[in-house]
Short mmCIF file of C-alpha atoms in Angstrom, two decimals:
data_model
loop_
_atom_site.label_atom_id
_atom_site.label_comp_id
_atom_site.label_asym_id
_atom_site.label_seq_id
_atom_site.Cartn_x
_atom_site.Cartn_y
_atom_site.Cartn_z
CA UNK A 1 171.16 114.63 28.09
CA UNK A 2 168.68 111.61 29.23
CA UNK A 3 166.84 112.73 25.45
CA UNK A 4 169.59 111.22 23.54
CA UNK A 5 170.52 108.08 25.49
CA UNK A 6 168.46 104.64 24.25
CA UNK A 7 168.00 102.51 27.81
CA UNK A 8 170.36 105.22 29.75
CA UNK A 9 171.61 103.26 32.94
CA UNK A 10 170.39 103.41 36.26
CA UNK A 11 174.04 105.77 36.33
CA UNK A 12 172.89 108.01 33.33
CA UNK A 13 169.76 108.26 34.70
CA UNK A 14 171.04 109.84 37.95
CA UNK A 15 173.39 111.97 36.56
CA UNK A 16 171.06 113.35 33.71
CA UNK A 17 168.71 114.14 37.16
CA UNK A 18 171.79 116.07 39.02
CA UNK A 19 172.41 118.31 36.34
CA UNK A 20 168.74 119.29 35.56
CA UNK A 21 168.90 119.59 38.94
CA UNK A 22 171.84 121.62 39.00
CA UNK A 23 170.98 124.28 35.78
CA UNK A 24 167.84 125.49 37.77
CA UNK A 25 170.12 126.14 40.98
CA UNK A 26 172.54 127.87 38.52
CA UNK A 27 169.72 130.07 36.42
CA UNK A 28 168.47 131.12 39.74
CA UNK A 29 171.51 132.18 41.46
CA UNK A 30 171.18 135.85 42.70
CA UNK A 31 168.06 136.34 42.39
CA UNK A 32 165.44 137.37 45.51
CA UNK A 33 164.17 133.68 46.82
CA UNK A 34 160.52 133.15 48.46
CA UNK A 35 161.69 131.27 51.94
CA UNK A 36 159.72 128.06 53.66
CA UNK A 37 160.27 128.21 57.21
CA UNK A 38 161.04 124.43 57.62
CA UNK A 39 161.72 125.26 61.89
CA UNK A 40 164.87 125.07 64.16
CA UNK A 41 166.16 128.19 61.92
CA UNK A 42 166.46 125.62 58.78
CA UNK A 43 163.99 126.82 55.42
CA UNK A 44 164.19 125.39 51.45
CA UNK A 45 163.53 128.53 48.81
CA UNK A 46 161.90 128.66 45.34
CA UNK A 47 164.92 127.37 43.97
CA UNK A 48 164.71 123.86 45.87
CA UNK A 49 161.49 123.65 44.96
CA UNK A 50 162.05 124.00 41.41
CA UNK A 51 165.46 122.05 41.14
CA UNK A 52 163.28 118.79 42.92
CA UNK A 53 160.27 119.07 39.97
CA UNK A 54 163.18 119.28 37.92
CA UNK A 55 165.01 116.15 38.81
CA UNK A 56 161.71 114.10 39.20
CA UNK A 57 161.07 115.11 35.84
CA UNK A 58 164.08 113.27 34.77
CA UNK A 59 163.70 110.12 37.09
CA UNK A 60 160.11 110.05 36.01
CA UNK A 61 160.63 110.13 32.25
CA UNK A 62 162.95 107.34 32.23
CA UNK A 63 161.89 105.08 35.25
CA UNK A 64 158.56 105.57 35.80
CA UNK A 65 157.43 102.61 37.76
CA UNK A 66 160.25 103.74 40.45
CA UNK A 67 159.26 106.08 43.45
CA UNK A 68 161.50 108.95 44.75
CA UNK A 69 162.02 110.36 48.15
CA UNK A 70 162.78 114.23 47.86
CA UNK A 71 163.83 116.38 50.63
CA UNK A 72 161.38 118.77 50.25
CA UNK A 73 158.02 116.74 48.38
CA UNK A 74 158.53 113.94 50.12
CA UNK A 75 157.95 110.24 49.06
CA UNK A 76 155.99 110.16 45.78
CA UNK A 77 155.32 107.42 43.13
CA UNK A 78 153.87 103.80 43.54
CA UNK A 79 153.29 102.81 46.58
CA UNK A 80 154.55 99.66 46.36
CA UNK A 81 157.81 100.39 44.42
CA UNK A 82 160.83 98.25 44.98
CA UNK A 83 163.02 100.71 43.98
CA UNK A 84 163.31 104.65 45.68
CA UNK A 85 165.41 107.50 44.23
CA UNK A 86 166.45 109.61 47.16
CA UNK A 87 167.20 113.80 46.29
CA UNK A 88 168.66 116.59 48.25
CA UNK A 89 167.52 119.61 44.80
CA UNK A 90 170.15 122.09 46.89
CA UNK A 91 172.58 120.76 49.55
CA UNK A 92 173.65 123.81 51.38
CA UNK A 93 170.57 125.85 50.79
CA UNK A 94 171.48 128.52 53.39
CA UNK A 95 174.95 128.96 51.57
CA UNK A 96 172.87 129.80 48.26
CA UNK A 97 170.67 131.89 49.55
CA UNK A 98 173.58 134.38 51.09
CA UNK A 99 175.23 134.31 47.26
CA UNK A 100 177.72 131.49 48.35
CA UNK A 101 178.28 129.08 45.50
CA UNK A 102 179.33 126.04 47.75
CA UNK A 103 176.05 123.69 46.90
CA UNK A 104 175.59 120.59 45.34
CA UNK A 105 172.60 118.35 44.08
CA UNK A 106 171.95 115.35 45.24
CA UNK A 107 170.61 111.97 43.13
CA UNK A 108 171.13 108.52 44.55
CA UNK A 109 168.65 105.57 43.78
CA UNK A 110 169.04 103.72 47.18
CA UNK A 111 171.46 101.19 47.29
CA UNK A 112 172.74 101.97 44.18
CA UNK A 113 174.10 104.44 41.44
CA UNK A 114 174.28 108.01 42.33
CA UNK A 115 176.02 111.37 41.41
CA UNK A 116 176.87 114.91 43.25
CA UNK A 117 176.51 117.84 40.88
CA UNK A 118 177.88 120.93 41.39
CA UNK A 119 175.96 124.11 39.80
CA UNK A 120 178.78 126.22 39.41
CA UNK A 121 181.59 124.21 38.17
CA UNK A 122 179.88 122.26 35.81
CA UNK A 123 180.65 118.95 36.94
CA UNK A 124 179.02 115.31 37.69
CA UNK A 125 180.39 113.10 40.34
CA UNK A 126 179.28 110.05 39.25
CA UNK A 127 179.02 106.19 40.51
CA UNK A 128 177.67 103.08 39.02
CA UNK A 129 178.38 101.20 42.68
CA UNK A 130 181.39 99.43 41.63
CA UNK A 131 183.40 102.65 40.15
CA UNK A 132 182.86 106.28 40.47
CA UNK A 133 184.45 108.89 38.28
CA UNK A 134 183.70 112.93 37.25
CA UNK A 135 182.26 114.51 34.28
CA UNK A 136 183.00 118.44 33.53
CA UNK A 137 180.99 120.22 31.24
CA UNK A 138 183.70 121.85 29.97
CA UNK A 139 186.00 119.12 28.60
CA UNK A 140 183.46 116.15 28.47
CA UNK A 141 184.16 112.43 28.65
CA UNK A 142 185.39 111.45 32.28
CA UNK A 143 187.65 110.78 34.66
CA UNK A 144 188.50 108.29 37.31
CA UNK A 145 187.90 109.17 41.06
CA UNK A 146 191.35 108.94 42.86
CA UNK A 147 191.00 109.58 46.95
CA UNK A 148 194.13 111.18 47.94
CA UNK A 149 194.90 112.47 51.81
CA UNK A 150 197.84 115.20 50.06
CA UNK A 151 195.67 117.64 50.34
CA UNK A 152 195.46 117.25 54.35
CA UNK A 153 193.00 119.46 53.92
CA UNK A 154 189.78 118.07 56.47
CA UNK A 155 185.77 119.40 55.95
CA UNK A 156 184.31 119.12 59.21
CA UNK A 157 180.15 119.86 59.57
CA UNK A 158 179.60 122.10 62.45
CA UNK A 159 175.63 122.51 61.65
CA UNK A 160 173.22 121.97 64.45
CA UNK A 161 171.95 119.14 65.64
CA UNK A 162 175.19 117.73 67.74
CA UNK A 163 173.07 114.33 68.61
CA UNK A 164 176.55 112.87 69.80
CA UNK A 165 177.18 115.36 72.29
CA UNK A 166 178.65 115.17 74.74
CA UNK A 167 180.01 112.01 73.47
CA UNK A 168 181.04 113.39 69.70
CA UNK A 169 181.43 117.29 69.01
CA UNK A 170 182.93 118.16 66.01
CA UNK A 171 184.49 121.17 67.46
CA UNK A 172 186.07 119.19 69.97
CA UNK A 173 187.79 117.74 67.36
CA UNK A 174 189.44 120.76 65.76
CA UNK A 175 190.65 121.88 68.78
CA UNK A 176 192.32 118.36 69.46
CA UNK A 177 196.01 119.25 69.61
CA UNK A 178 196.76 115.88 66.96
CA UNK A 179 194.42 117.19 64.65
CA UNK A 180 196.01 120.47 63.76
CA UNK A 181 199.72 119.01 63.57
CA UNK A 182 198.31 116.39 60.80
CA UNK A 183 195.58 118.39 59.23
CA UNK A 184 194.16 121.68 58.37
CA UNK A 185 190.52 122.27 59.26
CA UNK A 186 187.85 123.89 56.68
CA UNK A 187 184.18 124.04 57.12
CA UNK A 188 181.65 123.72 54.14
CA UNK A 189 177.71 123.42 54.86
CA UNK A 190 177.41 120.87 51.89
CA UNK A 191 177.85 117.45 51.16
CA UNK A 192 179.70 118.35 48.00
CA UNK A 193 182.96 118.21 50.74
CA UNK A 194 181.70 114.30 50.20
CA UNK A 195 182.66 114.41 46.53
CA UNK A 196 185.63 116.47 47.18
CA UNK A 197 186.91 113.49 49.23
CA UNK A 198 186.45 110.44 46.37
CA UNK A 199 188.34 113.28 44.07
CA UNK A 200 191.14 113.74 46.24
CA UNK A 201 190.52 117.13 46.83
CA UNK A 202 189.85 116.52 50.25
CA UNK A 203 191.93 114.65 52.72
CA UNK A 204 188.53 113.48 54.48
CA UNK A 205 185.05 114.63 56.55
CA UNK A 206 183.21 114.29 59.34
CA UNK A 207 180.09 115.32 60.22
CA UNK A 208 177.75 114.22 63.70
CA UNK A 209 174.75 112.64 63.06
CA UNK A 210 172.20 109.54 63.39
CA UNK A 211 172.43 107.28 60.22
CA UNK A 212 173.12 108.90 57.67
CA UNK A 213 172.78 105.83 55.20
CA UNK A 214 169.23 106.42 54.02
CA UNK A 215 169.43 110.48 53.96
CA UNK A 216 168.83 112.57 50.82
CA UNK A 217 171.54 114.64 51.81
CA UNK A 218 174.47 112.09 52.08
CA UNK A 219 173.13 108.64 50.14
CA UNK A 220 175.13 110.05 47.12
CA UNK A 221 178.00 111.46 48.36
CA UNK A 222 178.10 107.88 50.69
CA UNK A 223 178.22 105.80 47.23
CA UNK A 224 180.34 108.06 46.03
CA UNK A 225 183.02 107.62 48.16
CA UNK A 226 182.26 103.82 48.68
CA UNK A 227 183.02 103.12 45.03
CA UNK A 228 186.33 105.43 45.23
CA UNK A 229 187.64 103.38 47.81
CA UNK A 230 187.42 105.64 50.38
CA UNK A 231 186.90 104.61 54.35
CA UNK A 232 183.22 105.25 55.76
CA UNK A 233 182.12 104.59 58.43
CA UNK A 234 180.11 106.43 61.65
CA UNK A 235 182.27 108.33 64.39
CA UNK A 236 181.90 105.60 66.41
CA UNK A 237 183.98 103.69 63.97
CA UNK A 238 180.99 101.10 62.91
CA UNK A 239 179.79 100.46 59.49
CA UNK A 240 177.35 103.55 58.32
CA UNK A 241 173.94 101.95 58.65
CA UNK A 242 170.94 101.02 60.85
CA UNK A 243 172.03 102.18 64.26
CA UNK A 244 174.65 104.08 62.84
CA UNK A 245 176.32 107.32 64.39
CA UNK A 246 177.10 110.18 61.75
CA UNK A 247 180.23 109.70 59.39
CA UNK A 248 183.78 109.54 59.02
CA UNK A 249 184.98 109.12 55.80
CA UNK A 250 188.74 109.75 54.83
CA UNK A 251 190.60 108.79 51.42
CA UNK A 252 192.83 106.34 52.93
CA UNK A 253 193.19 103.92 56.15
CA UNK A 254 195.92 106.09 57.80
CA UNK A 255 193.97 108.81 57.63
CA UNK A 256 190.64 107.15 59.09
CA UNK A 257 193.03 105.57 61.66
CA UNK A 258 194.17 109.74 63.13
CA UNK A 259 190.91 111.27 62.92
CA UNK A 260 189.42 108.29 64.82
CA UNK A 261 192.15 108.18 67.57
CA UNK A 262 191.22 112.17 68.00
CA UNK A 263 187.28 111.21 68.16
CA UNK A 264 187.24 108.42 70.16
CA UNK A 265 190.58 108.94 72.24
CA UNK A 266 192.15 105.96 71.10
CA UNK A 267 195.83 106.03 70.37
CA UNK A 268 196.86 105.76 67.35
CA UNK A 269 199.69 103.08 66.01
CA UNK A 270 202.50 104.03 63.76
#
């Protein structure tokens, strides 16, 4: 893809990465992975390995002079780089390696464009900053990100560590008498529930956490929904940043407004 663009964007350029990203996840599916015992019960495979060359080939080829900031290689490239690419190869790595298809890749340069692929349906989610929209392999060209809350449908992360407990605990939450007469709960160990939100396919999610701003698993998904129009911010209802406290991000106001009156006890005006 990145072959036939002259002076790709900064946009192209992280969405050509995602997908190279993403057709190593996909030709690997399956198979028997090699493990890397990372600790706490958390380990990358083969596959992450390979997707992150992958996508640094990309970045590398057509920004050179940038660094990047994998999950699993660390930070490579100049030292003294003004600009960092941050990548997540395989969001939801122990949902791959049990034969569960619910993974994405993750390409943001920080602070700026970024896209969410997902290996198995073929598509891009893609922002530039200022608008975000999806690509599908299938059909081509793109559309428009519209965050919707129809779907009520709510991701919640309920992966270890609960750093806001017993302040925050997610499953607290779904078992918060408000949230089951407005929503219905699912949980998907991915940040592709991220993009799922800026496409209206999700209603909104919520995860615990430090900040999350910088992170190679959520920097993507974060812009994504950002240039959607989405809500973000941390459970503690602050802008998502230094100091920050996990996320919240819904497709609209009104549904920011319920899920924060459930987390922080707040009532909640009509």
């Amino acid at each position: 893809m990145i072959d036939s663009l002259v002076n790709p964007t900064d946009a192209e350029v992280a969405a050509a990465a995602a997908l190279a990203g993403a057709e190593v996840v996909r030709a690997r599916y399956g198979r028997l992975h090699s493990r890397i015992d990372k600790g706490s019960g958390d380990f990358a495979t083969d596959a992450d390995l390979a997707a992150e060359e992958a996508i640094l080939d990309v970045i590398r080829a057509a920004r050179p002079g940038d660094a990047v900031h994998g999950e699993e290689g660390g930070r490579r490239g100049a030292v003294g780089a003004e600009r960092e690419w941050l990548v997540d190869p395989l969001c939801g790595t122990l949902n791959y390696a049990v034969g569960s298809q619910l993974v994405a890749v993750n390409v943001a340069l920080r602070n700026g464009p970024a896209a969410v692929a997902d290996p198995f349906s073929g598509e891009v989610f893609l922002t530039d900053g200022e608008t975000a929209w999806v690509r599908s392999a299938a059909e081509g060209g793109g559309q428009r990100l519209a965050p919707t809350a129809d779907t009520r449908l709510v991701d919640v992360n309920l992966d270890p560590p609960f750093p806001g407990a017993p302040g925050f605990r997610a499953v607290d939450l779904l078992a918060h008498p408000g949230f089951v007469d407005n929503f219905r709960p699912r949980v998907v160990s991915t940040s592709l529930a991220l993009a799922w939100v800026a496409a209206g396919r999700r209603a909104a999610y919520v995860t615990d956490g430090g900040d999350l701003s910088g992170s190679v698993h959520y920097a993507a998904g974060i812009a994504l929904c950002r240039a959607a129009g989405c809500v973000v911010t941390g459970v503690d209802g602050h802008p998502v940043g230094p100091g920050g406290r996990g996320l919240v991000v819904a497709a609209d106001a009104r549904t920011h407004e319920l899920l924060m009156s459930m987390i922080g006890g707040r009532p909640c005006s009509d």
